Structures are given as structure tokens and as C-alpha cells.
Amino acid sequence: VGTLLYNLARLYAEAGRAVEAASTYRRVLGIQEILLGRNHQDVAKTLSELAGIYRNRGRDTEAERLYRRALEIQEGVFGKYHPDVARTLSDLAAIYQRRGRDTAAERLYQRALIIREQVLGPGHLDVSRTLTKLAFLYQKQGRDGEAEPLYRRALQIQQANLGSDHPAVAIALNNLAALYHDAGGYAEAEPLDRKSTRLNSSHTDISRMPSSA
């Protein structure tokens, strides 16, 4: 029953039916805690899914509480160096960043980056996602000199993994071009803008930041 409900909750979430998704995830959580115990890895997974629903609806206080509990379970089950731990750290950092707690967000993004580099390898796409989020945080703070090498490295990783014409590469080009524009570096931004425009003409739904953790 728990597995069926979990799959149903995911379907609700994918269909944008957040209220039904949250209600179903809460039912799943209750079942899992009874059958598996409160500190099981599947409980952490459901907590993270429910926290994501709350985060998307702006219920950051509730989302933070759930992410923190998921993180505690994951570190207890997997240890501190595991991809699931890195993902939860990144999700929690995003909440801190949105709430203006930049120092806390930076610390968690850096922890997530270290884990992903060590566990997945420095050229993994999840590393590029964390680099982008950390670079965006630095850019928002006016720390352009620290943001630029992170954006460049994220771009290189995406090109190596996905090819130069992938939509994610267009996003990375946009990020770097925007940084140069903000700093008045129009000569550096222009070739990136041209390439990004070419890619954007072939793909849709391009945004500045990838949503994945």
C-alpha cells in the first residue's frame, strides 16, 4: 500500500496537484514510520518529497523542518558523504538562500559540492548544478570574481557531458553572460550571448538557473 500511495503522490506532484500530493505523502509517511521505523532511508526520501512540495508552495518553515529531519536520517544511514545527503544539503541551502540566510546557504552548498566531487567525481553533472547554485549566490552578493570560475567550470562540465548544443549549455552560457553584463564586461558577454541565442532558437523553456538540486 505504501508503495502504491508513494507512486500516486508522485503522479499528483508531476500533475501540479500539490494539495493532493502533500496529503498523500503524509499518509505514506505515517505508514512508513509504523512499518519501517522513523529512521529508515525511505522515510527520509518521503520527507524530502513532502518538503519539496512545501518549498514550491512557499511554506519554507515547514520545508526546512522536514529537510533537516531527512538530513539527520540520511547521515545516520549513509554517513556524511553520500549523494542523497548532498541533495538534501542543496535543497536546504536553497531555502536559506531564499530567506536571505546567505552565509548558511553558502556553507551547505559548499558541503554539497565537496560530497559530490568526492563521491561522483569532479566532472559529474550534479557537480555542475552545485557550482551554478553557489556561483549564483556569489553573484547576488556582488562577489563576481568568485562566481566567474564556478560558472565557467559548470559550463565546461555540461559541454563535456551533454555536448555543446544541449539546452543546459544554453543556460550555462546565459549565466556567464549575465555575470559579465552585470559587471559591464560587454565584450566578454557578446560571444556568449550570440551562442546562447542560437541555442535558444532551437530549444524552449530556457531559464537562468536549473531547478534540479
mmCIF file of C-alpha atoms in Angstrom:
data_model
loop_
_atom_site.group_PDB
_atom_site.id
_atom_site.type_symbol
_atom_site.label_atom_id
_atom_site.label_comp_id
_atom_site.label_asym_id
_atom_site.label_seq_id
_atom_site.Cartn_x
_atom_site.Cartn_y
_atom_site.Cartn_z
ATOM 1 C CA VAL A 1 0.000 0.000 0.000
ATOM 2 C CA GLY A 2 2.769 2.403 0.914
ATOM 3 C CA THR A 3 4.482 1.970 -2.456
ATOM 4 C CA LEU A 4 1.236 2.499 -4.361
ATOM 5 C CA LEU A 5 0.474 5.636 -2.367
ATOM 6 C CA TYR A 6 4.003 6.922 -2.882
ATOM 7 C CA ASN A 7 3.682 6.485 -6.640
ATOM 8 C CA LEU A 8 0.285 8.181 -6.537
ATOM 9 C CA ALA A 9 1.751 11.113 -4.628
ATOM 10 C CA ARG A 10 4.460 11.496 -7.276
ATOM 11 C CA LEU A 11 1.841 11.469 -10.016
ATOM 12 C CA TYR A 12 -0.100 14.186 -8.203
ATOM 13 C CA ALA A 13 3.078 16.242 -7.840
ATOM 14 C CA GLU A 14 4.009 15.851 -11.503
ATOM 15 C CA ALA A 15 0.475 16.901 -12.479
ATOM 16 C CA GLY A 16 0.755 20.045 -10.359
ATOM 17 C CA ARG A 17 -1.835 18.834 -7.853
ATOM 18 C CA ALA A 18 0.174 19.921 -4.834
ATOM 19 C CA VAL A 19 -2.576 19.633 -2.229
ATOM 20 C CA GLU A 20 -3.336 16.023 -3.131
ATOM 21 C CA ALA A 21 0.376 15.235 -3.379
ATOM 22 C CA ALA A 22 1.132 16.621 0.075
ATOM 23 C CA SER A 23 -1.824 14.810 1.635
ATOM 24 C CA THR A 24 -0.781 11.518 0.058
ATOM 25 C CA TYR A 25 2.866 11.918 1.040
ATOM 26 C CA ARG A 26 1.752 12.479 4.631
ATOM 27 C CA ARG A 27 -0.224 9.221 4.511
ATOM 28 C CA VAL A 28 2.816 7.425 3.093
ATOM 29 C CA LEU A 29 4.992 8.877 5.828
ATOM 30 C CA GLY A 30 2.667 7.605 8.537
ATOM 31 C CA ILE A 31 2.686 4.101 7.059
ATOM 32 C CA GLN A 32 6.458 4.041 6.615
ATOM 33 C CA GLU A 33 7.140 5.177 10.149
ATOM 34 C CA ILE A 34 4.982 2.357 11.516
ATOM 35 C CA LEU A 35 6.292 -0.390 9.237
ATOM 36 C CA LEU A 36 9.921 0.667 8.747
ATOM 37 C CA GLY A 37 10.687 2.842 11.745
ATOM 38 C CA ARG A 38 11.209 6.588 11.975
ATOM 39 C CA ASN A 39 14.856 6.478 10.878
ATOM 40 C CA HIS A 40 14.564 4.398 7.705
ATOM 41 C CA GLN A 41 16.020 5.722 4.454
ATOM 42 C CA ASP A 42 12.616 5.507 2.756
ATOM 43 C CA VAL A 43 11.211 7.787 5.453
ATOM 44 C CA ALA A 44 13.930 10.313 4.590
ATOM 45 C CA LYS A 45 13.008 10.068 0.913
ATOM 46 C CA THR A 46 9.348 10.776 1.610
ATOM 47 C CA LEU A 47 10.244 13.630 3.952
ATOM 48 C CA SER A 48 12.295 15.196 1.155
ATOM 49 C CA GLU A 49 9.487 14.813 -1.373
ATOM 50 C CA LEU A 50 6.987 16.411 1.016
ATOM 51 C CA ALA A 51 9.450 19.174 1.833
ATOM 52 C CA GLY A 52 9.792 19.889 -1.888
ATOM 53 C CA ILE A 53 6.023 20.325 -2.170
ATOM 54 C CA TYR A 54 6.036 22.746 0.750
ATOM 55 C CA ARG A 55 9.034 24.654 -0.646
ATOM 56 C CA ASN A 56 7.342 25.108 -4.003
ATOM 57 C CA ARG A 57 4.279 26.500 -2.216
ATOM 58 C CA GLY A 58 6.356 28.967 -0.200
ATOM 59 C CA ARG A 59 5.944 27.087 3.084
ATOM 60 C CA ASP A 60 9.625 27.376 3.859
ATOM 61 C CA THR A 61 9.440 26.885 7.628
ATOM 62 C CA GLU A 62 7.728 23.517 7.235
ATOM 63 C CA ALA A 63 10.010 22.530 4.371
ATOM 64 C CA GLU A 64 13.124 23.370 6.381
ATOM 65 C CA ARG A 65 11.953 21.243 9.294
ATOM 66 C CA LEU A 66 11.351 18.242 7.019
ATOM 67 C CA TYR A 67 14.632 18.640 5.152
ATOM 68 C CA ARG A 68 16.503 18.821 8.449
ATOM 69 C CA ARG A 69 14.907 15.618 9.653
ATOM 70 C CA ALA A 70 15.601 13.904 6.316
ATOM 71 C CA LEU A 71 19.233 15.013 6.507
ATOM 72 C CA GLU A 72 19.617 13.632 10.016
ATOM 73 C CA ILE A 73 18.242 10.260 8.901
ATOM 74 C CA GLN A 74 20.392 10.147 5.762
ATOM 75 C CA GLU A 75 23.590 10.960 7.631
ATOM 76 C CA GLY A 76 22.732 8.268 10.162
ATOM 77 C CA VAL A 77 22.040 5.651 7.489
ATOM 78 C CA PHE A 78 24.582 6.532 4.786
ATOM 79 C CA GLY A 79 27.186 8.645 6.568
ATOM 80 C CA LYS A 80 28.055 12.227 5.727
ATOM 81 C CA TYR A 81 29.411 11.501 2.225
ATOM 82 C CA HIS A 82 26.535 10.240 0.102
ATOM 83 C CA PRO A 83 24.678 11.645 -2.937
ATOM 84 C CA ASP A 84 21.367 11.739 -1.018
ATOM 85 C CA VAL A 85 22.996 13.793 1.720
ATOM 86 C CA ALA A 86 24.368 16.212 -0.875
ATOM 87 C CA ARG A 87 20.951 16.623 -2.479
ATOM 88 C CA THR A 88 19.260 17.399 0.819
ATOM 89 C CA LEU A 89 22.007 19.865 1.728
ATOM 90 C CA SER A 90 21.440 21.618 -1.602
ATOM 91 C CA ASP A 91 17.671 21.696 -1.105
ATOM 92 C CA LEU A 92 18.071 23.116 2.383
ATOM 93 C CA ALA A 93 20.576 25.685 1.119
ATOM 94 C CA ALA A 94 18.038 26.872 -1.459
ATOM 95 C CA ILE A 95 15.556 27.602 1.316
ATOM 96 C CA TYR A 96 18.173 29.511 3.299
ATOM 97 C CA GLN A 97 19.114 31.489 0.216
ATOM 98 C CA ARG A 98 15.511 32.443 -0.478
ATOM 99 C CA ARG A 99 15.115 33.579 3.122
ATOM 100 C CA GLY A 100 18.214 35.766 2.945
ATOM 101 C CA ARG A 101 20.393 33.484 5.077
ATOM 102 C CA ASP A 102 23.239 33.614 2.595
ATOM 103 C CA THR A 103 26.018 32.565 4.940
ATOM 104 C CA ALA A 104 24.172 29.402 5.939
ATOM 105 C CA ALA A 105 23.272 28.707 2.307
ATOM 106 C CA GLU A 106 26.886 29.105 1.202
ATOM 107 C CA ARG A 107 28.095 26.679 3.859
ATOM 108 C CA LEU A 108 25.610 23.995 2.795
ATOM 109 C CA TYR A 109 26.287 24.450 -0.931
ATOM 110 C CA GLN A 110 29.994 24.078 -0.239
ATOM 111 C CA ARG A 111 29.390 20.884 1.734
ATOM 112 C CA ALA A 112 27.209 19.521 -1.087
ATOM 113 C CA LEU A 113 29.918 20.388 -3.621
ATOM 114 C CA ILE A 114 32.634 18.586 -1.669
ATOM 115 C CA ILE A 115 30.469 15.475 -1.319
ATOM 116 C CA ARG A 116 29.542 15.383 -4.991
ATOM 117 C CA GLU A 117 33.106 15.926 -6.155
ATOM 118 C CA GLN A 118 34.414 13.153 -3.923
ATOM 119 C CA VAL A 119 31.605 10.643 -4.402
ATOM 120 C CA LEU A 120 30.501 11.285 -8.001
ATOM 121 C CA GLY A 121 33.669 12.762 -9.466
ATOM 122 C CA PRO A 122 34.615 16.353 -10.393
ATOM 123 C CA GLY A 123 33.108 16.033 -13.886
ATOM 124 C CA HIS A 124 29.637 14.857 -12.856
ATOM 125 C CA LEU A 125 26.586 16.884 -13.873
ATOM 126 C CA ASP A 126 25.439 17.163 -10.265
ATOM 127 C CA VAL A 127 28.728 18.925 -9.550
ATOM 128 C CA SER A 128 27.919 21.460 -12.278
ATOM 129 C CA ARG A 129 24.487 22.079 -10.730
ATOM 130 C CA THR A 130 26.005 22.816 -7.334
ATOM 131 C CA LEU A 131 28.655 25.039 -8.885
ATOM 132 C CA THR A 132 25.913 27.020 -10.610
ATOM 133 C CA LYS A 133 23.896 27.490 -7.437
ATOM 134 C CA LEU A 134 26.933 28.585 -5.472
ATOM 135 C CA ALA A 135 28.014 30.933 -8.271
ATOM 136 C CA PHE A 136 24.529 32.464 -8.398
ATOM 137 C CA LEU A 137 24.715 33.100 -4.649
ATOM 138 C CA TYR A 138 28.100 34.778 -5.035
ATOM 139 C CA GLN A 139 26.824 36.882 -7.933
ATOM 140 C CA LYS A 140 23.868 38.063 -5.887
ATOM 141 C CA GLN A 141 26.314 39.183 -3.203
ATOM 142 C CA GLY A 142 28.459 41.041 -5.726
ATOM 143 C CA ARG A 143 31.286 38.501 -5.443
ATOM 144 C CA ASP A 144 31.726 38.320 -9.216
ATOM 145 C CA GLY A 145 35.363 37.265 -9.037
ATOM 146 C CA GLU A 146 34.364 34.146 -7.121
ATOM 147 C CA ALA A 147 31.290 33.472 -9.240
ATOM 148 C CA GLU A 148 33.036 33.562 -12.635
ATOM 149 C CA PRO A 149 35.293 30.484 -12.271
ATOM 150 C CA LEU A 150 32.379 28.481 -10.891
ATOM 151 C CA TYR A 151 30.139 29.395 -13.832
ATOM 152 C CA ARG A 152 32.979 28.585 -16.248
ATOM 153 C CA ARG A 153 33.618 25.225 -14.665
ATOM 154 C CA ALA A 154 29.904 24.385 -14.681
ATOM 155 C CA LEU A 155 29.799 25.237 -18.399
ATOM 156 C CA GLN A 156 32.790 23.021 -19.141
ATOM 157 C CA ILE A 157 31.258 20.080 -17.278
ATOM 158 C CA GLN A 158 27.956 20.417 -19.131
ATOM 159 C CA GLN A 159 29.661 20.683 -22.509
ATOM 160 C CA ALA A 160 31.756 17.597 -21.751
ATOM 161 C CA ASN A 161 28.744 15.544 -20.646
ATOM 162 C CA LEU A 162 25.992 16.836 -22.913
ATOM 163 C CA GLY A 163 27.626 18.350 -25.965
ATOM 164 C CA SER A 164 27.782 21.985 -26.985
ATOM 165 C CA ASP A 165 24.222 22.214 -28.299
ATOM 166 C CA HIS A 166 22.282 20.977 -25.299
ATOM 167 C CA PRO A 167 19.678 23.248 -23.609
ATOM 168 C CA ALA A 168 21.581 23.037 -20.312
ATOM 169 C CA VAL A 169 24.602 24.517 -22.075
ATOM 170 C CA ALA A 170 22.454 27.438 -23.199
ATOM 171 C CA ILE A 171 21.507 28.025 -19.552
ATOM 172 C CA ALA A 172 25.174 27.948 -18.533
ATOM 173 C CA LEU A 173 26.035 30.420 -21.294
ATOM 174 C CA ASN A 174 23.219 32.694 -20.114
ATOM 175 C CA ASN A 175 24.536 32.558 -16.555
ATOM 176 C CA LEU A 176 28.049 33.544 -17.537
ATOM 177 C CA ALA A 177 26.885 36.220 -19.976
ATOM 178 C CA ALA A 178 24.624 37.735 -17.311
ATOM 179 C CA LEU A 179 27.558 37.914 -14.921
ATOM 180 C CA TYR A 180 29.628 39.797 -17.491
ATOM 181 C CA HIS A 181 26.732 42.121 -18.305
ATOM 182 C CA ASP A 182 26.249 42.932 -14.627
ATOM 183 C CA ALA A 183 29.948 43.786 -14.350
ATOM 184 C CA GLY A 184 29.967 45.849 -17.559
ATOM 185 C CA GLY A 185 32.012 43.270 -19.446
ATOM 186 C CA TYR A 186 30.066 43.552 -22.677
ATOM 187 C CA ALA A 187 32.936 42.356 -24.872
ATOM 188 C CA GLU A 188 33.126 39.111 -22.888
ATOM 189 C CA ALA A 189 29.351 38.726 -22.836
ATOM 190 C CA GLU A 190 28.741 39.258 -26.558
ATOM 191 C CA PRO A 191 30.047 35.918 -27.918
ATOM 192 C CA LEU A 192 28.238 34.071 -25.156
ATOM 193 C CA ASP A 193 25.029 35.912 -25.976
ATOM 194 C CA ARG A 194 25.362 35.008 -29.646
ATOM 195 C CA LYS A 195 25.839 31.324 -28.941
ATOM 196 C CA SER A 196 23.066 31.296 -26.359
ATOM 197 C CA THR A 197 20.694 32.995 -28.796
ATOM 198 C CA ARG A 198 21.471 30.375 -31.410
ATOM 199 C CA LEU A 199 20.757 27.575 -28.962
ATOM 200 C CA ASN A 200 17.627 29.272 -27.675
ATOM 201 C CA SER A 201 16.243 29.382 -31.192
ATOM 202 C CA SER A 202 16.426 25.585 -31.236
ATOM 203 C CA HIS A 203 15.150 24.893 -27.721
ATOM 204 C CA THR A 204 12.375 26.184 -25.472
ATOM 205 C CA ASP A 205 11.948 26.599 -21.723
ATOM 206 C CA ILE A 206 15.390 28.047 -21.105
ATOM 207 C CA SER A 207 15.822 29.697 -17.703
ATOM 208 C CA ARG A 208 18.760 31.170 -15.846
ATOM 209 C CA MET A 209 19.030 28.529 -13.186
ATOM 210 C CA PRO A 210 18.437 24.798 -13.411
ATOM 211 C CA SER A 211 15.795 23.696 -10.932
ATOM 212 C CA SER A 212 17.431 20.402 -10.040
ATOM 213 C CA ALA A 213 19.380 20.181 -6.851
#
